[in-house]
Amino acid sequence: MIVSVTSDPLDLAAHEAAVADPRAGAIVSFQGVVRDHDGGRSVVSLDYEGHPSALEVLREVAAEIAKEPEVYAVAVSHRVGPLKIGDVAIVAAVSTAHRGAAFAACGRLVDEAKARLPIWKRQVFADGTEEWVNCP
């Protein structure tokens, strides 16, 4: 199982390979990509900052999804540090016997990671202003 919080670029193929299983009829993966806009404003860059507990929280989320009876394997990673437009910020992959279960489990994995991870995003806009997102 791959679970990481890293400043290194994320590798979708490695995550998909990590969840490969001969019983699996489905592998569903997701990449969250830095886009050039948010709320009607032009975004030029962003920085992700993680709390020291971020990896532990991500491991907990991955373990919860992995315990679901229909799930064979999960892999998930989130980037921290400066990212540019087009960079991948989060990668997730899940394997199950059937596609419906894989889509659902991958969706839960990403949703839970985004809801619970203590990782905050600073967006820099084209007009020079900035904002913190998901910041308590």
Short mmCIF file of C-alpha atoms in Angstrom, two decimals:
data_model
loop_
_atom_site.label_atom_id
_atom_site.label_comp_id
_atom_site.label_asym_id
_atom_site.label_seq_id
_atom_site.Cartn_x
_atom_site.Cartn_y
_atom_site.Cartn_z
CA MET A 1 0.00 0.00 0.00
CA ILE A 2 1.29 3.44 -0.91
CA VAL A 3 0.29 6.19 1.52
CA SER A 4 2.37 9.34 1.50
CA VAL A 5 2.51 13.06 2.09
CA THR A 6 5.40 14.33 0.01
CA SER A 7 6.90 17.27 -1.83
CA ASP A 8 7.84 14.95 -4.70
CA PRO A 9 5.71 14.68 -7.85
CA LEU A 10 3.03 11.98 -7.63
CA ASP A 11 3.01 8.91 -9.89
CA LEU A 12 -0.46 7.66 -10.90
CA ALA A 13 0.92 4.48 -12.50
CA ALA A 14 2.75 3.54 -9.29
CA HIS A 15 -0.46 3.94 -7.30
CA GLU A 16 -2.41 1.83 -9.79
CA ALA A 17 0.30 -0.86 -9.69
CA ALA A 18 0.22 -0.84 -5.88
CA VAL A 19 -3.46 -1.83 -5.86
CA ALA A 20 -3.24 -4.47 -8.61
CA ASP A 21 -4.71 -7.76 -7.46
CA PRO A 22 -5.54 -10.89 -9.48
CA ARG A 23 -9.04 -10.90 -7.93
CA ALA A 24 -9.70 -7.33 -9.06
CA GLY A 25 -12.01 -6.71 -11.97
CA ALA A 26 -11.73 -2.97 -11.44
CA ILE A 27 -9.07 -0.44 -10.56
CA VAL A 28 -10.32 3.12 -10.26
CA SER A 29 -7.90 5.99 -9.85
CA PHE A 30 -8.17 9.72 -9.34
CA GLN A 31 -5.79 12.64 -9.84
CA GLY A 32 -6.55 16.03 -8.34
CA VAL A 33 -4.87 18.58 -10.62
CA VAL A 34 -4.08 22.22 -9.83
CA ARG A 35 -6.38 24.35 -11.99
CA ASP A 36 -5.94 27.93 -13.16
CA HIS A 37 -9.10 29.32 -11.55
CA ASP A 38 -11.16 29.23 -8.38
CA GLY A 39 -14.41 31.02 -7.69
CA GLY A 40 -14.17 33.02 -10.90
CA ARG A 41 -10.65 34.24 -10.13
CA SER A 42 -7.47 33.41 -12.03
CA VAL A 43 -5.03 31.30 -9.97
CA VAL A 44 -1.32 31.45 -10.85
CA SER A 45 0.15 29.12 -8.21
CA LEU A 46 -0.45 27.54 -4.85
CA ASP A 47 1.35 26.10 -1.86
CA TYR A 48 0.17 23.21 0.28
CA GLU A 49 1.27 23.18 3.90
CA GLY A 50 0.79 20.08 6.03
CA HIS A 51 0.60 19.58 9.76
CA PRO A 52 3.09 16.99 11.10
CA SER A 53 0.14 14.63 11.71
CA ALA A 54 -0.95 14.67 8.04
CA LEU A 55 0.68 11.33 7.15
CA GLU A 56 -0.84 9.63 10.19
CA VAL A 57 -4.30 10.96 9.31
CA LEU A 58 -3.92 9.84 5.69
CA ARG A 59 -2.89 6.36 6.87
CA GLU A 60 -6.02 6.21 9.05
CA VAL A 61 -8.25 7.18 6.13
CA ALA A 62 -6.60 4.63 3.82
CA ALA A 63 -6.90 1.89 6.46
CA GLU A 64 -10.61 2.61 6.96
CA ILE A 65 -11.31 2.30 3.24
CA ALA A 66 -9.08 -0.78 2.94
CA LYS A 67 -11.12 -2.53 5.67
CA GLU A 68 -14.30 -2.35 3.60
CA PRO A 69 -15.14 -5.93 2.55
CA GLU A 70 -15.35 -5.20 -1.18
CA VAL A 71 -11.98 -3.40 -1.29
CA TYR A 72 -8.84 -5.35 -2.15
CA ALA A 73 -6.29 -2.54 -1.91
CA VAL A 74 -5.91 1.24 -1.69
CA ALA A 75 -3.14 3.74 -2.39
CA VAL A 76 -3.24 7.48 -1.77
CA SER A 77 -0.76 10.35 -1.68
CA HIS A 78 -0.98 14.12 -1.25
CA ARG A 79 1.63 16.71 -2.22
CA VAL A 80 2.85 19.55 -0.08
CA GLY A 81 4.96 22.55 -1.02
CA PRO A 82 4.72 24.82 -4.05
CA LEU A 83 2.70 23.53 -7.01
CA LYS A 84 2.12 25.00 -10.45
CA ILE A 85 -0.94 24.92 -12.65
CA GLY A 86 -1.26 21.37 -14.02
CA ASP A 87 0.65 19.70 -11.18
CA VAL A 88 -1.02 16.76 -9.45
CA ALA A 89 -1.91 17.50 -5.81
CA ILE A 90 -3.55 14.19 -4.82
CA VAL A 91 -3.59 10.69 -6.28
CA ALA A 92 -5.80 7.82 -5.14
CA ALA A 93 -6.36 4.29 -6.45
CA VAL A 94 -8.63 1.46 -5.31
CA SER A 95 -9.14 -2.11 -6.51
CA THR A 96 -12.28 -4.21 -6.10
CA ALA A 97 -14.01 -7.05 -7.92
CA HIS A 98 -16.48 -4.79 -9.72
CA ARG A 99 -16.42 -1.23 -11.11
CA GLY A 100 -19.30 0.20 -9.07
CA ALA A 101 -17.64 -0.69 -5.80
CA ALA A 102 -14.29 0.65 -7.05
CA PHE A 103 -15.78 3.99 -8.12
CA ALA A 104 -17.61 4.33 -4.79
CA ALA A 105 -14.59 3.38 -2.67
CA CYS A 106 -12.24 5.69 -4.57
CA GLY A 107 -14.73 8.52 -4.15
CA ARG A 108 -14.94 7.88 -0.40
CA LEU A 109 -11.14 7.72 -0.15
CA VAL A 110 -10.70 11.11 -1.82
CA ASP A 111 -13.63 12.72 0.02
CA GLU A 112 -12.42 11.52 3.44
CA ALA A 113 -8.83 12.56 2.72
CA LYS A 114 -9.95 16.05 1.69
CA ALA A 115 -12.28 16.35 4.70
CA ARG A 116 -9.84 15.13 7.36
CA LEU A 117 -6.32 15.88 6.21
CA PRO A 118 -4.64 18.74 8.06
CA ILE A 119 -3.25 20.16 4.82
CA TRP A 120 -3.94 23.80 3.95
CA LYS A 121 -3.74 25.48 0.56
CA ARG A 122 -2.53 29.02 -0.11
CA GLN A 123 -3.77 30.20 -3.49
CA VAL A 124 -2.04 33.07 -5.29
CA PHE A 125 -4.26 34.95 -7.74
CA ALA A 126 -3.29 36.78 -10.93
CA ASP A 127 -4.04 40.13 -9.27
CA GLY A 128 -1.39 39.46 -6.60
CA THR A 129 -3.82 38.67 -3.78
CA GLU A 130 -3.86 35.35 -1.98
CA GLU A 131 -6.08 33.29 0.27
CA TRP A 132 -5.77 30.26 2.51
CA VAL A 133 -8.26 27.44 1.88
CA ASN A 134 -9.23 24.70 4.38
CA CYS A 135 -7.47 26.67 7.08
CA PRO A 136 -9.04 26.45 10.55
#
